[in-house]
GROMACS .gro file of C-alpha atoms in nm:
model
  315
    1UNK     CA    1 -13.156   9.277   7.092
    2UNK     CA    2 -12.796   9.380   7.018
    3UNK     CA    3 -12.521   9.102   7.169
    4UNK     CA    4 -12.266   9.255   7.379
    5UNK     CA    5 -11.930   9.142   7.510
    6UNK     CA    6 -11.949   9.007   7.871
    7UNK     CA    7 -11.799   9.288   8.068
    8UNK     CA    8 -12.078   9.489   7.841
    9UNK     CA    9 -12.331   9.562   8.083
   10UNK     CA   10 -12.549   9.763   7.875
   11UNK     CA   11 -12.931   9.722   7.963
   12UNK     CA   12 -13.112   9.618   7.624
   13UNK     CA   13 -13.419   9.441   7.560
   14UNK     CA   14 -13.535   9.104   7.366
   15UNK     CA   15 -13.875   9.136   7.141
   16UNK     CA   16 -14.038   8.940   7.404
   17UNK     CA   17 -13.894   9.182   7.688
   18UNK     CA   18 -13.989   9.494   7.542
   19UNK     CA   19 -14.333   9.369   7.463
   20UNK     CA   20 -14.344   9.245   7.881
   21UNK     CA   21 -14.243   9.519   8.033
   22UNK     CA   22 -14.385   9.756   7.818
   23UNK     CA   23 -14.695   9.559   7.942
   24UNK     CA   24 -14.628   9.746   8.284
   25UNK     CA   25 -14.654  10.077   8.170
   26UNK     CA   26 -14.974  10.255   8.122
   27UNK     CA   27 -15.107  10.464   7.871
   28UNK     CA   28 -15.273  10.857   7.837
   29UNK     CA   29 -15.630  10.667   7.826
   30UNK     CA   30 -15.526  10.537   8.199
   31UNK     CA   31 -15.650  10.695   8.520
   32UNK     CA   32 -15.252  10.878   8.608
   33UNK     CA   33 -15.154  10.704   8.890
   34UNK     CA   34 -14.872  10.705   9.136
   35UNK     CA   35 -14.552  10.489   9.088
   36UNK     CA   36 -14.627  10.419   8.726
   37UNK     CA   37 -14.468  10.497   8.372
   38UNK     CA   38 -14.744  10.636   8.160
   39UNK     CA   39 -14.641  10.631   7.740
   40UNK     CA   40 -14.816  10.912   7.595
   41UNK     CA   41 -14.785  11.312   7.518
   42UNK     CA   42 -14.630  11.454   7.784
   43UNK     CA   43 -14.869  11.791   7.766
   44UNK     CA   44 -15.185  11.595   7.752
   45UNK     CA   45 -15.079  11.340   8.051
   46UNK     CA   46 -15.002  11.619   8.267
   47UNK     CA   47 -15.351  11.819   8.183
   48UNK     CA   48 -15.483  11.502   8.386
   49UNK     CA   49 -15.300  11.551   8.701
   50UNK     CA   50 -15.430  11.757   9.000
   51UNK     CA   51 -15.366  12.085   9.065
   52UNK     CA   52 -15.050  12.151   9.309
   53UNK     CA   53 -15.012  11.807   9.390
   54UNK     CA   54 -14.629  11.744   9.304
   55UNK     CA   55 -14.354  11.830   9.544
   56UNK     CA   56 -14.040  11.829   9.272
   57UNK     CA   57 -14.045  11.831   8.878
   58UNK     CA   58 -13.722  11.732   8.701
   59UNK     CA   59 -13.743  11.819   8.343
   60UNK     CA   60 -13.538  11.707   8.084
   61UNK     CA   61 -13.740  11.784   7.747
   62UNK     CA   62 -13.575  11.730   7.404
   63UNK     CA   63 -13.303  11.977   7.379
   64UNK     CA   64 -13.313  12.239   7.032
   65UNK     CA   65 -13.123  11.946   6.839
   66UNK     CA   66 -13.201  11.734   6.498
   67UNK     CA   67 -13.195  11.393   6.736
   68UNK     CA   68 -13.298  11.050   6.659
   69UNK     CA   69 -13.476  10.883   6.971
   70UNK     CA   70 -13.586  10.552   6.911
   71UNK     CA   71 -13.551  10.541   6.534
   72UNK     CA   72 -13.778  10.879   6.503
   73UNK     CA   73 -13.641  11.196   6.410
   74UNK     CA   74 -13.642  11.513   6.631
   75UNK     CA   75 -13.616  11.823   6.459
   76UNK     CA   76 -13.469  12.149   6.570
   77UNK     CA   77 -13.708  12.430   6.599
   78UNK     CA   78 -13.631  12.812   6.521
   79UNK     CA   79 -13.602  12.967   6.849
   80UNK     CA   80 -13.953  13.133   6.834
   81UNK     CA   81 -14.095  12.814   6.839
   82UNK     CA   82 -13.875  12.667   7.063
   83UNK     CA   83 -13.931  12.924   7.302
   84UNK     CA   84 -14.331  12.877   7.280
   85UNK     CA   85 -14.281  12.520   7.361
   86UNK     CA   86 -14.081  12.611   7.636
   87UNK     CA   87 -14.336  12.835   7.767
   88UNK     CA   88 -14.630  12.559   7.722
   89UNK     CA   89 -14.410  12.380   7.961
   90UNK     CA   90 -14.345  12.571   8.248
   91UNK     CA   91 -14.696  12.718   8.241
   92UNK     CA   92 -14.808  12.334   8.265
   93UNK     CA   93 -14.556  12.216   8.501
   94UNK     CA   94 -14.715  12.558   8.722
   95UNK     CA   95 -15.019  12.398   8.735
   96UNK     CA   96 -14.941  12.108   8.858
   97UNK     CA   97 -14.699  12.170   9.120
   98UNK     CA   98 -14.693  12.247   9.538
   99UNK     CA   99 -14.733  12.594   9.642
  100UNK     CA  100 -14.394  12.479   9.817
  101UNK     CA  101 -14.253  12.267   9.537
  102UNK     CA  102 -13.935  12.245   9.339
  103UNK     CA  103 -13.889  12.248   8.948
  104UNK     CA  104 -13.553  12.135   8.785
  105UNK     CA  105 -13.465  12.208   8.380
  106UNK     CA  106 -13.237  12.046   8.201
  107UNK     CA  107 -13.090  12.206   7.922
  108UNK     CA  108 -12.800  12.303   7.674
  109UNK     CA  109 -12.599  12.619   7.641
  110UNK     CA  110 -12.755  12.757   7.356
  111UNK     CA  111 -13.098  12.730   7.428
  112UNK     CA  112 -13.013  12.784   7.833
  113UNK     CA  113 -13.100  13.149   7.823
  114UNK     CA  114 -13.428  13.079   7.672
  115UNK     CA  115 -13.532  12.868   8.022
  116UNK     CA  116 -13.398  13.131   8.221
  117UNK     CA  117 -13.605  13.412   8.090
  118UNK     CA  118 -13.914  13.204   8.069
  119UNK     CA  119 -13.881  13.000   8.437
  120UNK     CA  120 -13.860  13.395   8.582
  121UNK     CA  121 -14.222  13.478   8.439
  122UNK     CA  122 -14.350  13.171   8.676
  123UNK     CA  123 -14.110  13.108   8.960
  124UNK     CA  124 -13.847  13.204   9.161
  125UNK     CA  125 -13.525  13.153   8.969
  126UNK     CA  126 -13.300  12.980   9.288
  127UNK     CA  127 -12.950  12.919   9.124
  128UNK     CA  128 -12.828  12.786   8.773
  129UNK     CA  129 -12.629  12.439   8.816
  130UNK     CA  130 -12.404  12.356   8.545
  131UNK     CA  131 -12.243  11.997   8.544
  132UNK     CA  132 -11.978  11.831   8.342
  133UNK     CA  133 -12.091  11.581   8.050
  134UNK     CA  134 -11.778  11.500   7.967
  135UNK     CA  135 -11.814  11.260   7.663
  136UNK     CA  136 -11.668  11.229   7.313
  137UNK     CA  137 -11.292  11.300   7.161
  138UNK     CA  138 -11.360  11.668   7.089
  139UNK     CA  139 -11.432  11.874   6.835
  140UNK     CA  140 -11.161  11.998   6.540
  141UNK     CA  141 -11.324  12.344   6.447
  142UNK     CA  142 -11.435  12.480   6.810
  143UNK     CA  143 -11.405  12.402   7.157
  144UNK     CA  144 -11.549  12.051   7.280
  145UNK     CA  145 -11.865  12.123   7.494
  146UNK     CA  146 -11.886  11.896   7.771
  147UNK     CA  147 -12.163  12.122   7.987
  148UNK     CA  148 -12.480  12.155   8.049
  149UNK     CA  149 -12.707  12.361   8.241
  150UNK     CA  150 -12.975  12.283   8.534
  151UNK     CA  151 -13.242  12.600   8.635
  152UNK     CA  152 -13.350  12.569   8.984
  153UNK     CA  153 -13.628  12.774   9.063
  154UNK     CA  154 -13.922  12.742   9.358
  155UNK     CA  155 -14.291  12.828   9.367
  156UNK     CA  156 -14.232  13.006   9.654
  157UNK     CA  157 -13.884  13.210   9.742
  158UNK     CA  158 -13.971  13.121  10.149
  159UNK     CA  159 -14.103  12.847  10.140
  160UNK     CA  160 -13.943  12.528   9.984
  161UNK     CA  161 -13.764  12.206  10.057
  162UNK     CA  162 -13.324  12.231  10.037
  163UNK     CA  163 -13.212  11.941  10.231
  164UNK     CA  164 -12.791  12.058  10.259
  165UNK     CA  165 -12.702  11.763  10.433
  166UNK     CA  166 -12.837  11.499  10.214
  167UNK     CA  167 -12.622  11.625   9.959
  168UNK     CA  168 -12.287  11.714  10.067
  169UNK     CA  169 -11.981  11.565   9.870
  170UNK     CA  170 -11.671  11.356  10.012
  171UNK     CA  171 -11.346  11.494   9.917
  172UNK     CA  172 -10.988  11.430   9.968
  173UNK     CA  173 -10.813  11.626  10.211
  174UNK     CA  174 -10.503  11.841  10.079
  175UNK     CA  175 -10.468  12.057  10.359
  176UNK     CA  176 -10.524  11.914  10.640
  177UNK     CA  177 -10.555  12.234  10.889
  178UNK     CA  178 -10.576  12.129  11.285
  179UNK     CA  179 -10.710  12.336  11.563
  180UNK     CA  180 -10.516  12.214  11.929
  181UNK     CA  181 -10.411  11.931  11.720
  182UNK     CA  182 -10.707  11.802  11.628
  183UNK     CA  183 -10.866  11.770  11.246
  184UNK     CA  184 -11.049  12.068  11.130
  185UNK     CA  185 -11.373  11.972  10.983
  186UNK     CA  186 -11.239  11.644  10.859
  187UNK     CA  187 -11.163  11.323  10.963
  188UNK     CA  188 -10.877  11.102  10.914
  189UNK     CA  189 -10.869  10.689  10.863
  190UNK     CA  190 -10.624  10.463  10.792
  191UNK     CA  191 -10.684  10.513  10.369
  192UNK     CA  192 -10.686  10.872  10.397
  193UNK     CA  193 -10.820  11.242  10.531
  194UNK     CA  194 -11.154  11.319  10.407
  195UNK     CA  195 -11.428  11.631  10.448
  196UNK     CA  196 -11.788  11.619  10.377
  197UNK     CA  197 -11.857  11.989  10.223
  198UNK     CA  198 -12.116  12.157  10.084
  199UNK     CA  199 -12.283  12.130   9.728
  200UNK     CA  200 -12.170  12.421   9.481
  201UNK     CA  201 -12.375  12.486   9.150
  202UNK     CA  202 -12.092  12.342   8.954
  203UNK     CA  203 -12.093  11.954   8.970
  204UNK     CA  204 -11.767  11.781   8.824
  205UNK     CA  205 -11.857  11.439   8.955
  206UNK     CA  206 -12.069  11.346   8.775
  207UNK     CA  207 -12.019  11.014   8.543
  208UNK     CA  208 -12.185  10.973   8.208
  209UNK     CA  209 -12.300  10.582   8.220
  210UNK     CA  210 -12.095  10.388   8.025
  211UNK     CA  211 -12.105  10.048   7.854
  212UNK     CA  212 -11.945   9.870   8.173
  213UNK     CA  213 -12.218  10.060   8.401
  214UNK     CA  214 -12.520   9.845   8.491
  215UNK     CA  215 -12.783  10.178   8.456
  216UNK     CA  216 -12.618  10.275   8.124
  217UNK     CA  217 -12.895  10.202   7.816
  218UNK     CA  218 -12.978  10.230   7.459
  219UNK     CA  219 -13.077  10.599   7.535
  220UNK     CA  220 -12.863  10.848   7.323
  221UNK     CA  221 -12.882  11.117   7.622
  222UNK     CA  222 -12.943  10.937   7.905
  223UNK     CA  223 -12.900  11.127   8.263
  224UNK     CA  224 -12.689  10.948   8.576
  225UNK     CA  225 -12.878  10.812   8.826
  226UNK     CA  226 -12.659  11.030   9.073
  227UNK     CA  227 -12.737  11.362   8.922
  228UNK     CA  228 -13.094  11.245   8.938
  229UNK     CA  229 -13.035  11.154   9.307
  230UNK     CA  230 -12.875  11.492   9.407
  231UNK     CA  231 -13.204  11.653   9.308
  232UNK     CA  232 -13.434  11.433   9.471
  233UNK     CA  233 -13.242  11.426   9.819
  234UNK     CA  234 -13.208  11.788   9.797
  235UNK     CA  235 -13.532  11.912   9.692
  236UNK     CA  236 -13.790  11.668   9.863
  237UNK     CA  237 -13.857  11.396  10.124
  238UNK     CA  238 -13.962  11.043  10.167
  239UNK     CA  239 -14.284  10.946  10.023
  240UNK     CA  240 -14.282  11.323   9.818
  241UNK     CA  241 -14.401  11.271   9.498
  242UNK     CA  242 -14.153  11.357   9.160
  243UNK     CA  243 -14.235  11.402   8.832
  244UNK     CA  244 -14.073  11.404   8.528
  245UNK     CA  245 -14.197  11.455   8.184
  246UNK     CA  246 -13.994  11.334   7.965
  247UNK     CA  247 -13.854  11.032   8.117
  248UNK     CA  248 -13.614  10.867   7.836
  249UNK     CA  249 -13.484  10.529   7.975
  250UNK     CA  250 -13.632  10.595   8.337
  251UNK     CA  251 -13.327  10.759   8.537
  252UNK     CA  252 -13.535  10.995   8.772
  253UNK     CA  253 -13.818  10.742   8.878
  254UNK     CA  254 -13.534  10.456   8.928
  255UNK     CA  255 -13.356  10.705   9.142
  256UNK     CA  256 -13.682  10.812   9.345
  257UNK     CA  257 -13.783  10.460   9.346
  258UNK     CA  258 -13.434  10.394   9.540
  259UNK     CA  259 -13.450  10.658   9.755
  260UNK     CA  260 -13.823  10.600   9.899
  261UNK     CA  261 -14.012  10.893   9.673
  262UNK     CA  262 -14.271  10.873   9.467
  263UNK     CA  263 -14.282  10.875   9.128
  264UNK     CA  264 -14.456  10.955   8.764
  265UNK     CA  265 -14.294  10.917   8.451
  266UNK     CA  266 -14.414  11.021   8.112
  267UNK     CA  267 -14.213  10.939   7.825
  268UNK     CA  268 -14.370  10.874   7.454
  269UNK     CA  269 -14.173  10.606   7.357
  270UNK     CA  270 -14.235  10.236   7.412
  271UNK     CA  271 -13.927  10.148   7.375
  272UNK     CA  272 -13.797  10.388   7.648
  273UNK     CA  273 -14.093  10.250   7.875
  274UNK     CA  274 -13.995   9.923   7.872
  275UNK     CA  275 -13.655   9.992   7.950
  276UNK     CA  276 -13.778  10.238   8.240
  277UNK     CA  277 -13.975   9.937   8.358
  278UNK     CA  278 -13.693   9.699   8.334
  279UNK     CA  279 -13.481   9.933   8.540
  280UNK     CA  280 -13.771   9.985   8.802
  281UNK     CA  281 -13.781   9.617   8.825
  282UNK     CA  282 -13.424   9.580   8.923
  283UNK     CA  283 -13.430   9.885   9.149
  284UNK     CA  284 -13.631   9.660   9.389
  285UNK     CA  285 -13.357   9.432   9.540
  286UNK     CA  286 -13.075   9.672   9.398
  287UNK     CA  287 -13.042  10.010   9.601
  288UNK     CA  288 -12.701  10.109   9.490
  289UNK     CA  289 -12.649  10.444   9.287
  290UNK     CA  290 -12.324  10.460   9.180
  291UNK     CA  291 -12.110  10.705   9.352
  292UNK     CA  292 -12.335  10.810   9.666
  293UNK     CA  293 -12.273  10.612   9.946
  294UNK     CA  294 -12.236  10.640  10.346
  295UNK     CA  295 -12.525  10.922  10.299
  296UNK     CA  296 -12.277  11.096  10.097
  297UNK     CA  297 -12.120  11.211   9.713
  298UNK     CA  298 -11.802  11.112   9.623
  299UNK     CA  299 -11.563  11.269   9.351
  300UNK     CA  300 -11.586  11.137   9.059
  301UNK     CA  301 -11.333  10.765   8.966
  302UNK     CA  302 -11.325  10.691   9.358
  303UNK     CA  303 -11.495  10.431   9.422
  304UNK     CA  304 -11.205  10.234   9.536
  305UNK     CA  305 -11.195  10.540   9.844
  306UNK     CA  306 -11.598  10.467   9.894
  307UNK     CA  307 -11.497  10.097   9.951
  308UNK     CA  308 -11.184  10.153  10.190
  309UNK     CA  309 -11.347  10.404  10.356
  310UNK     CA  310 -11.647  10.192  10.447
  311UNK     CA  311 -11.396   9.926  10.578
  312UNK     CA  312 -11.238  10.156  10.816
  313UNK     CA  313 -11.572  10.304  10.922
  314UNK     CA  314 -11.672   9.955  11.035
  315UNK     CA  315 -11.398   9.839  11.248
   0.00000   0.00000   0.00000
């Protein structure tokens, strides 16, 4: 377990942890069961899982990069290859889920056309969300890439779950327009004019987790909770079950688990499990994901606003 400073608050794991928690998980001999991490292939797991019985997958397999998870290496593919995985995937993840479901990919620029062309042989390509991962200095010999993509596509084009309101952001008011001299679409309080408007398909408020963030972890490309959470409200309802199948350090069944879903999680690391199942542990008496609150997203680095504003909303 590495030793951190105190205002570190970095999720890690002693020996004895790791070995408990993992002890929570199952394993691809189990029965696959809801509300439960399962360590194993993610191909064979999901072979095991009814037909059309998943309302939303969020997918975030190993992107086309040399990448050490867990001490083991992953190696980057030539694109032919990379490409057949991708279309073992989706052709799975078809299988599997409702006639009026919702599948999410996750994915980097260079391999981003490859999801596009094979998601459009099997559903119905919906938009392409690209969010800002801002992290690291930069980059001396090109420009510093600090996006990534998202491919939202449905089984069915008129028939599918988009919840608008569940995912609208909070933003500042700079022009504050009036109609008979009252506020236009926003509202004002005593720390400042605000408007709840709707989501676009690029997301700059997003927050990688950090060392001082309770969800941040070990994981080298960990996900936010509220980029998880954005999907989830948007794309399905309470008690809806969620999949993802490649799970890392747990962020999408910590943020269904919050926000009364269902969950399965497949990830083929133990280490990643146990951390998943520490996370799920704490997700029972903590609630919070940091920056949605009030039923709403906030910009990103205002969560002193989130705070005043749900002081004036309760007087």
């Amino acid at each position: 377990m590495t030793i951190h400073s105190p205002r570190n608050r970095t999720l890690s794991l002693t020996d004895a942890e790791e070995k408990y928690y993992f002890g929570l998980c199952k394993t691809a001999s189990d029965e696959v069961i809801t509300d439960s991490i399962i360590c194993g292939d993610s191909f064979e797991i999901i072979g095991k899982i009814p037909e059309h019985s998943i309302s939303l997958i969020i997918s975030d397999p190993p992107y086309n990069l040399s990448k050490v998870y867990a001490g083991k290496n992953f190696r980057k593919m030539n694109d032919s290859d990379y490409k057949d995985f991708t279309e073992e995937l989706i052709k799975a993840s078809k299988r599997i889920l409702k006639k009026n479901g919702s599948i999410y990919i996750c994915c980097d620029w260079r391999d981003s056309s490859i999801f596009s062309e094979v998601l459009s042989r099997h559903f119905y390509i919906k938009n392409r969300i690209t969010w800002q991962r801002d992290k690291g200095r930069g980059n001396a010999s090109n420009w510093k890439n600090c996006m990534e993509d998202i491919w939202y596509a449905v089984a069915d084009p008129k028939n599918y779950t988009f919840n608008l309101d569940a995912v609208k952001q909070r933003r500042s008011v700079l022009a504050p327009y009036k109609t008979d001299g009252q506020p236009k679409d926003w509202v004002e309080t005593a720390d400042g004019r605000f408007r709840d408007t709707c989501p676009s398909n690029f997301w700059d408020d997003i927050s990688i987790p950090y060392w001082s963030m309770p969800e941040n972890t070990e994981h080298p490309t960990q996900k936010p909770e509220k980029l998880a959470a954005k999907l989830i409200l948007a794309s399905s309802n309470p008690e809806d079950l969620v999949l993802d199948p490649f799970l890392g350090s747990g962020t999408t069944a910590v943020a269904a688990k919050k926000l009364k879903r269902h969950f399965i999680g497949i990830e083929s690391e133990p280490r990643y499990c146990a951390l998943a199942a520490k996370r799920l542990e704490a997700a029972e008496s903590d609630k919070t994901i940091q920056g949605y609150s009030d039923g709403v997203f906030w910009e990103r680095n205002t969560s002193f606003l989130q705070q005043k504003y749900k002081k004036s909303s309760d007087k």
